[in-house]
Short mmCIF file of C-alpha atoms in Angstrom, two decimals:
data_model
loop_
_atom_site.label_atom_id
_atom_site.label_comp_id
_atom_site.label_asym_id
_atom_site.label_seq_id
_atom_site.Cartn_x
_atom_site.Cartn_y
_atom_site.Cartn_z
CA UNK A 1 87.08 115.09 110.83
CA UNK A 2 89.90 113.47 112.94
CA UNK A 3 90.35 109.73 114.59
CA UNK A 4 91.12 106.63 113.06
CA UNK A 5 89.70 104.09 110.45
CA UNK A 6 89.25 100.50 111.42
CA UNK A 7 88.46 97.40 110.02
CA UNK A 8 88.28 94.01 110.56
CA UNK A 9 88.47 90.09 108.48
CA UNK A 10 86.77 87.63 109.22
CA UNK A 11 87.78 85.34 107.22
CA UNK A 12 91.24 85.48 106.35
CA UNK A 13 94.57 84.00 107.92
CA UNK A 14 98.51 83.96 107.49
CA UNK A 15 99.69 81.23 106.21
CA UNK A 16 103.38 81.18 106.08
CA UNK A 17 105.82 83.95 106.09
CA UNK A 18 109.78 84.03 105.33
CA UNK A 19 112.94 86.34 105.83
CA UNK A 20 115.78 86.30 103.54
CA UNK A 21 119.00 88.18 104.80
CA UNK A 22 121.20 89.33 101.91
CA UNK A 23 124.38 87.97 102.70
CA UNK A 24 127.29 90.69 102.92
CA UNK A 25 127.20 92.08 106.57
CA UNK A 26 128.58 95.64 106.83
CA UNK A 27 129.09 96.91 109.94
CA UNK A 28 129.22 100.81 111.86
CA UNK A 29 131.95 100.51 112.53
CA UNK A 30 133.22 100.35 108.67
CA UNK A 31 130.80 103.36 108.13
CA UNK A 32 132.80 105.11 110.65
CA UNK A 33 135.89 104.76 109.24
CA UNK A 34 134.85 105.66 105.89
CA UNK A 35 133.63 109.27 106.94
CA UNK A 36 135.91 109.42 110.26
CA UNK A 37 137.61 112.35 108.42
CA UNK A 38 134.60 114.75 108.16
CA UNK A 39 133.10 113.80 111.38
CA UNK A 40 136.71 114.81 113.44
CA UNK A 41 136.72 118.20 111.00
CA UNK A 42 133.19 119.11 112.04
CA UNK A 43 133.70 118.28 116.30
CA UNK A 44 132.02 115.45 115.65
CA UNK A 45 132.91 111.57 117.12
CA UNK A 46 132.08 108.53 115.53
CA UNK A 47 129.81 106.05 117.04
CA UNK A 48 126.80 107.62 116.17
CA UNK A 49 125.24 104.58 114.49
CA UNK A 50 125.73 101.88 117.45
CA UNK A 51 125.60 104.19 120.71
CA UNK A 52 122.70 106.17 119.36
CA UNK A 53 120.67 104.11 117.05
CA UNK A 54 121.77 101.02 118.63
CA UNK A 55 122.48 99.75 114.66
CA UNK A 56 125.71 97.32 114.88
CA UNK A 57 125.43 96.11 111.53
CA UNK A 58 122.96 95.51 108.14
CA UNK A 59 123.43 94.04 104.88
CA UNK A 60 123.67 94.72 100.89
CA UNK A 61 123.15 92.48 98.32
CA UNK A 62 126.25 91.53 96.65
CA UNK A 63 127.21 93.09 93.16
CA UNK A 64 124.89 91.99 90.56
CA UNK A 65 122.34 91.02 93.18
CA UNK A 66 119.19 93.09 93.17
CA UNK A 67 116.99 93.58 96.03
CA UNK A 68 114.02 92.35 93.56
CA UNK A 69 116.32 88.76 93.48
CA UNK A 70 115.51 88.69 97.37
CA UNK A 71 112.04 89.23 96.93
CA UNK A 72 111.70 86.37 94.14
CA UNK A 73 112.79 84.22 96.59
CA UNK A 74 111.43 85.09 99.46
CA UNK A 75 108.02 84.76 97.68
CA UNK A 76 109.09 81.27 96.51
CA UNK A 77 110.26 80.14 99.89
CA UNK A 78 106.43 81.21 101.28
CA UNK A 79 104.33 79.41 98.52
CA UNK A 80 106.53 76.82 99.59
CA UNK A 81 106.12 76.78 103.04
CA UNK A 82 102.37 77.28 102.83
CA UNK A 83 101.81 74.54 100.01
CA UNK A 84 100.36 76.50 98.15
CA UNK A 85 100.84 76.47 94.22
CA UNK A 86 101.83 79.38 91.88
CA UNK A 87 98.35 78.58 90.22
CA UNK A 88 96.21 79.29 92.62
CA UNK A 89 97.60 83.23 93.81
CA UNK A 90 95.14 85.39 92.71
CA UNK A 91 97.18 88.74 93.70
CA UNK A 92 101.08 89.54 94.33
CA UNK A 93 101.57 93.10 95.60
CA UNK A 94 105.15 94.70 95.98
CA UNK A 95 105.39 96.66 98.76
CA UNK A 96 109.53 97.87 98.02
CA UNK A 97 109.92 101.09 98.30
CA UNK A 98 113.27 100.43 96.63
CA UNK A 99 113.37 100.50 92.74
CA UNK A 100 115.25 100.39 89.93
CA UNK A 101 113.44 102.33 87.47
CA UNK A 102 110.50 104.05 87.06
CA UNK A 103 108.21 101.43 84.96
CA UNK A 104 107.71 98.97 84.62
CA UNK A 105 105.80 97.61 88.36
CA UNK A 106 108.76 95.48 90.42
CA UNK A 107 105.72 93.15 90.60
CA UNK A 108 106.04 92.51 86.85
CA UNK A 109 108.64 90.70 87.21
CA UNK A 110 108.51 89.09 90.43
CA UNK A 111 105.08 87.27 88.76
CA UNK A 112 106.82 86.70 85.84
CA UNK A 113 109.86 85.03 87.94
CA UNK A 114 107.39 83.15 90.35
CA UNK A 115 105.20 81.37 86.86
CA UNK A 116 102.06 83.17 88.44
CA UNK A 117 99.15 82.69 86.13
CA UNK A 118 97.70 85.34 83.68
CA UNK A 119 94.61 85.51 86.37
CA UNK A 120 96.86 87.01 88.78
CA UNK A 121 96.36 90.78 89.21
CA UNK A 122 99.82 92.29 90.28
CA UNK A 123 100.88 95.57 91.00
CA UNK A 124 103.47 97.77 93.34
CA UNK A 125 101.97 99.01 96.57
CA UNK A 126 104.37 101.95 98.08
CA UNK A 127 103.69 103.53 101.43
CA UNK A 128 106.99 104.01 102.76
CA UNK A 129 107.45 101.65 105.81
CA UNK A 130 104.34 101.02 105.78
CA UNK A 131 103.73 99.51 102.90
CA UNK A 132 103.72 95.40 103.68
CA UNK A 133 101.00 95.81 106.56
CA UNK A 134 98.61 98.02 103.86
CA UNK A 135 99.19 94.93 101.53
CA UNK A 136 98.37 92.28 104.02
CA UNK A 137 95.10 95.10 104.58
CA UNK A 138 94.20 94.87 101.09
CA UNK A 139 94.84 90.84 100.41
CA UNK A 140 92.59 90.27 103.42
CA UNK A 141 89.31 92.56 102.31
CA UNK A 142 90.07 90.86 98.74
CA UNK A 143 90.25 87.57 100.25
CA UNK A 144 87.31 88.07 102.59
CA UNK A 145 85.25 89.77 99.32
CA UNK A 146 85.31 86.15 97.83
CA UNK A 147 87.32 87.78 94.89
CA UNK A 148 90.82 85.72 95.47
CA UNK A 149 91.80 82.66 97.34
CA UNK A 150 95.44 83.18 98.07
CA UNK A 151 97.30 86.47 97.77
CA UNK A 152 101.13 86.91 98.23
CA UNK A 153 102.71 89.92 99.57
CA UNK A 154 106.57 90.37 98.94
CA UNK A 155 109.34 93.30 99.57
CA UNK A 156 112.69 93.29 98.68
CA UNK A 157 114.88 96.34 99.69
CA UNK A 158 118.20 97.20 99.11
CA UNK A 159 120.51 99.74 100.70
CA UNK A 160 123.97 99.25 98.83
CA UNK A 161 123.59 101.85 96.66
CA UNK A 162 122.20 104.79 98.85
CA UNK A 163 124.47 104.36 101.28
CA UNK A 164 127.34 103.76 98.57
CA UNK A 165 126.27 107.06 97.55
CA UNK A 166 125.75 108.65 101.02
CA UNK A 167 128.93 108.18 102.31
CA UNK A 168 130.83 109.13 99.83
CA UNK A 169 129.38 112.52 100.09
CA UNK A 170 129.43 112.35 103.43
CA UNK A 171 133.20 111.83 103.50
CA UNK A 172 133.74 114.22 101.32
CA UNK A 173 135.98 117.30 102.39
CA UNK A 174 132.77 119.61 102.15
CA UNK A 175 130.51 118.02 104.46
CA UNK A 176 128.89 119.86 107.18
CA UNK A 177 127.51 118.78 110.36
CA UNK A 178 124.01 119.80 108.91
CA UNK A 179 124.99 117.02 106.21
CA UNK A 180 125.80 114.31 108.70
CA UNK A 181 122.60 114.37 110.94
CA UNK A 182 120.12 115.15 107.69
CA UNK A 183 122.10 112.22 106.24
CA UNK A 184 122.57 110.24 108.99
CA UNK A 185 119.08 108.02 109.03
CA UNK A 186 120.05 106.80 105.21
CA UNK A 187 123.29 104.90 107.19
CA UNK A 188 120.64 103.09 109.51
CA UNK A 189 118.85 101.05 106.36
CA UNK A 190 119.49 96.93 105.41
CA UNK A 191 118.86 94.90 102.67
CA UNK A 192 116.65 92.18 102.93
CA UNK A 193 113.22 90.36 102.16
CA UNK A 194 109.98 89.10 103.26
CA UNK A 195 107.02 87.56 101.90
CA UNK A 196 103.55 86.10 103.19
CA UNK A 197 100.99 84.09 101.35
CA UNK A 198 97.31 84.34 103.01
CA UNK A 199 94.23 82.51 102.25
CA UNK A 200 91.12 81.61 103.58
CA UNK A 201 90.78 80.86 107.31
CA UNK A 202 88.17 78.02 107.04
CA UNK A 203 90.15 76.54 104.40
CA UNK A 204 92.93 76.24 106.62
CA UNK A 205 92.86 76.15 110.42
CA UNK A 206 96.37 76.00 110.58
CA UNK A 207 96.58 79.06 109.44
CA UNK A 208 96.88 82.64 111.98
CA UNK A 209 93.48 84.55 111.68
CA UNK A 210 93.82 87.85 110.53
CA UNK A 211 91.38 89.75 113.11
CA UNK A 212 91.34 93.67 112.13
CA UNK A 213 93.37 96.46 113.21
CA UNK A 214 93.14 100.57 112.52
CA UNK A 215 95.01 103.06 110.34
CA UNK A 216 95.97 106.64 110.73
CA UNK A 217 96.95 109.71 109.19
CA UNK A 218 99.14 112.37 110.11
CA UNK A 219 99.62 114.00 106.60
CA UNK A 220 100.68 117.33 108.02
CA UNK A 221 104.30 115.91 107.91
CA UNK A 222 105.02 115.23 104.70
CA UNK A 223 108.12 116.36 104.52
CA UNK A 224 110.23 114.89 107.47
CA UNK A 225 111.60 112.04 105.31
CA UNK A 226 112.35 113.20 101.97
CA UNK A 227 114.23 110.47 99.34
CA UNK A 228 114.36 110.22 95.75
CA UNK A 229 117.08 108.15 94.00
CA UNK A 230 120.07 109.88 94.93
CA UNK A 231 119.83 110.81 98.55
CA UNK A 232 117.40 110.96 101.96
CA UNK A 233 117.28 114.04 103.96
CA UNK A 234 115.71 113.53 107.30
CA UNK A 235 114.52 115.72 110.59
CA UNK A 236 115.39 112.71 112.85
CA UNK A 237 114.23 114.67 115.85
CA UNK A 238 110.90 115.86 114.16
CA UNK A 239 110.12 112.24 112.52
CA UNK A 240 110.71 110.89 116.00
CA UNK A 241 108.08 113.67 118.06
CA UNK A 242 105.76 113.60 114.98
CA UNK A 243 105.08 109.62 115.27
CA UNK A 244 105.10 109.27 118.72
CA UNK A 245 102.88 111.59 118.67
CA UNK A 246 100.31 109.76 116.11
CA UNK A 247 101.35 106.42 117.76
CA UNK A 248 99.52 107.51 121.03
CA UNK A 249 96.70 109.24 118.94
CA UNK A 250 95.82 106.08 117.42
CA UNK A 251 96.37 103.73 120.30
CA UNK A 252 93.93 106.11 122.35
CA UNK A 253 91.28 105.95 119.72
CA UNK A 254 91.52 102.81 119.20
CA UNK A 255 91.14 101.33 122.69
CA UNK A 256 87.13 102.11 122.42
CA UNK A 257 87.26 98.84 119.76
CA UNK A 258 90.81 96.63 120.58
CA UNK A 259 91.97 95.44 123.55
CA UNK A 260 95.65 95.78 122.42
CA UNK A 261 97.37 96.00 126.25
CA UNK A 262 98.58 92.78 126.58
CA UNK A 263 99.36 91.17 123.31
CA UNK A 264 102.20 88.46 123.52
CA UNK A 265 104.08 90.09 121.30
CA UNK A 266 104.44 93.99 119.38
CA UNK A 267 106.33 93.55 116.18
CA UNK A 268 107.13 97.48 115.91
CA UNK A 269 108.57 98.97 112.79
CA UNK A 270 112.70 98.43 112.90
CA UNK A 271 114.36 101.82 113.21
CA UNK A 272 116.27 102.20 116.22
CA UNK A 273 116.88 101.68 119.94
CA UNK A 274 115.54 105.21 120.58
CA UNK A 275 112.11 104.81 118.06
CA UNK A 276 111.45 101.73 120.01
CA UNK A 277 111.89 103.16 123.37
CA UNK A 278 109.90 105.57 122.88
CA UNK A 279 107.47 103.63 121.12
CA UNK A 280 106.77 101.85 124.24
CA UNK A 281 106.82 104.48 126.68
CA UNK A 282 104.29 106.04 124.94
CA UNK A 283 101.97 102.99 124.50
CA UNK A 284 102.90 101.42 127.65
CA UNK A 285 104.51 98.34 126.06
CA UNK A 286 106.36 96.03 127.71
CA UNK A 287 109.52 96.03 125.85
CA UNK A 288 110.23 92.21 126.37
CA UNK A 289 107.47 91.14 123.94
CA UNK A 290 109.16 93.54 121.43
CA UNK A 291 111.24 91.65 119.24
CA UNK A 292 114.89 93.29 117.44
CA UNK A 293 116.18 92.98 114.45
CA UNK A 294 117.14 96.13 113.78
CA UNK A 295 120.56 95.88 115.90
CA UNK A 296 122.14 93.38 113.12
CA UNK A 297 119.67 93.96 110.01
CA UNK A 298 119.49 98.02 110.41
CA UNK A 299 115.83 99.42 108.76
CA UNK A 300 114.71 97.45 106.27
CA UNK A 301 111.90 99.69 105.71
CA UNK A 302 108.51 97.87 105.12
CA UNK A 303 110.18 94.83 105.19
CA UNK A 304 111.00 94.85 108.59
CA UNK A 305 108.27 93.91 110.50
CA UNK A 306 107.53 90.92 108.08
CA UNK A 307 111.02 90.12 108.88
CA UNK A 308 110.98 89.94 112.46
CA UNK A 309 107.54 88.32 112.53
CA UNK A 310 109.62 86.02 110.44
CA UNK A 311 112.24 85.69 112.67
CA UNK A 312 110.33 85.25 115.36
CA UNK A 313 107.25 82.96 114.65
CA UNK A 314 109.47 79.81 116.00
CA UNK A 315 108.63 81.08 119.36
CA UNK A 316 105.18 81.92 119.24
CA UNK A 317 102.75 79.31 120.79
CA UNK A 318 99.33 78.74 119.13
CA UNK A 319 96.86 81.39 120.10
CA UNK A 320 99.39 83.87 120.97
CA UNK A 321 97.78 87.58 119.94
CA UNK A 322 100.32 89.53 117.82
CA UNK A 323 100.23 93.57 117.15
CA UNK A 324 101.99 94.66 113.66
CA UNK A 325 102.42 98.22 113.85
CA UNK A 326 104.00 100.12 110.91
CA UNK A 327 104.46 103.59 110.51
CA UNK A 328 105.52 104.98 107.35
CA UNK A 329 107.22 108.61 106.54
CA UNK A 330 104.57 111.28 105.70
CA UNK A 331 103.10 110.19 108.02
CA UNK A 332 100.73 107.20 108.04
CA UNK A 333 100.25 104.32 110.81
CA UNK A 334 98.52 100.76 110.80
CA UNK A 335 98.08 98.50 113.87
CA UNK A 336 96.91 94.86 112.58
CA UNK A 337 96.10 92.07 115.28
CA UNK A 338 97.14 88.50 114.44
CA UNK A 339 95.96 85.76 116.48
CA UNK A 340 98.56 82.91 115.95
#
């Protein structure tokens, strides 16, 4: 059986969410000069990463930083900002896909960090990209159940040490030009973090209603985007046709239940100038209510959209509709309405 699943909240809202950028800024241009070598030995010229990608620049942690550090604090700065107390979460999820170690969870120690209460169920969530929107998915039907008040959803990702890795093999006098293009999504990630805290909607009208959305899957491509702790191999060209491909799948089936046309804004997942080009060709978007981020912050996987929602929520006006839209490698998609 083929189409999509969809659901809806009805009782459920965003109440705050927060970007932190990790602070070193390193730019193509440095990534070009570190593998300039192999790409002038293989016919190759540099200035891959800004003319094709459109990626100018992302971040790292500094040494001695983790990417777990940025999602402690992200989570802190969104309790914060929705005034709510570490008492009274009922469920952190980590959505990273970045991790140090096998086990323990990353959430272990983000609740342990945070002074979340022994009530607090915690646990990693890992999707790929997609990962932050299935949390929000799974606070909200918790939330709506009656089971939790307040859930927090954080991701911290960090790309100093796969790209650390990645281009020193890639500037390596035995690199091919096979090597550079399976290689050359890993040089498009950031480092960064998000967080959100929901709640109840009729426990706070200030709060932006979580409405519903739909989820599909394209399984069948499992193996486009392929990463384990030392390297990512990707089919750039095949991850691109594949989602584009269940992007319009899912936006046709779903226009029977959402009216999703005209929303004021589409936070799309952050990959590149190309992904989001196509992205809305293919939907019919209008690619002024699509907000960047990926130009200066690269792909910071699920993080991303969280980010630029972040980013962005300054200059959304109450009652503005807003699309999340994730699609994570394997493939999977999630469109989630907000009504802000």
């Amino acid at each position: 059986m083929s189409g999509n699943i969809t659901f809806r909240h009805n009782d459920t809202a965003v109440l705050s969410v927060t970007a932190v950028d990790a602070p070193e800024v390193k730019t193509s241009e440095e990534f070009d000069e570190r593998i300039g070598d192999s790409y002038a030995r293989n016919g190759m010229r540099p200035g891959m990463l800004t003319k094709l990608a459109g990626i100018k620049e992302r971040r790292w942690w500094p040494e001695g930083v983790s990417f777990v550090d940025g999602a402690i604090e992200a989570g802190r700065q969104a309790m914060q900002a929705a005034g709510v107390e570490a008492d009274q979460i009922g469920l952190m999820i980590n959505t990273s896909v970045c991790r140090e170690n096998l086990e323990p969870s990353v959430a272990v120690r983000v609740h342990h960090e945070l002074g979340l209460p022994t009530s607090c169920l915690n646990f990693d969530l890992t999707n790929a990209c997609l990962g932050f929107v299935n949390g929000m998915q799974l606070a909200a039907t918790m939330i709506d159940a009656g089971q939790i008040d307040y859930a927090l959803i954080v991701d911290g990702e960090g790309s100093r040490v796969p790209q650390e890795r990645t281009l020193a093999r890639l500037g390596g006098p035995d690199s091919t030009a096979k090597d550079l293009f399976a290689e050359f999504a890993t040089l498009t990630l950031g480092s960064g973090a998000a967080a959100m805290v929901l709640g109840r909607s009729s426990e706070h009208p200030e709060g932006h209603p979580v409405i519903g959305g739909a989820s599909r899957a394209a399984t069948q491509h499992n193996e486009l985007c392929v990463g384990d702790f030392e390297q990512m191999r990707t089919d750039a060209q095949g991850l691109m046709v594949a989602g584009m491909e269940l992007a319009t799948d899912l936006w046709k089936d779903a226009a029977s239940e959402f009216d999703w046309v005209d929303m004021d804004r589409y936070f799309v997942h952050q990959v590149s100038q190309p992904h989001t080009t196509k992205t809305a060709e293919a939907l019919g978007l209008r690619v002024d209510r699509i907000p960047l981020t990926f130009p200066t912050l690269g792909n910071v996987g699920p993080a991303a959209v969280a980010i630029t929602l972040a980013k962005e929520q300054g200059n959304l006006a109450s009652g503005d509709r807003v699309l999340m839209m994730g699609i994570g490698s394997g493939l999977n998609m999630t469109c989630m309405e907000l009504r802000w």
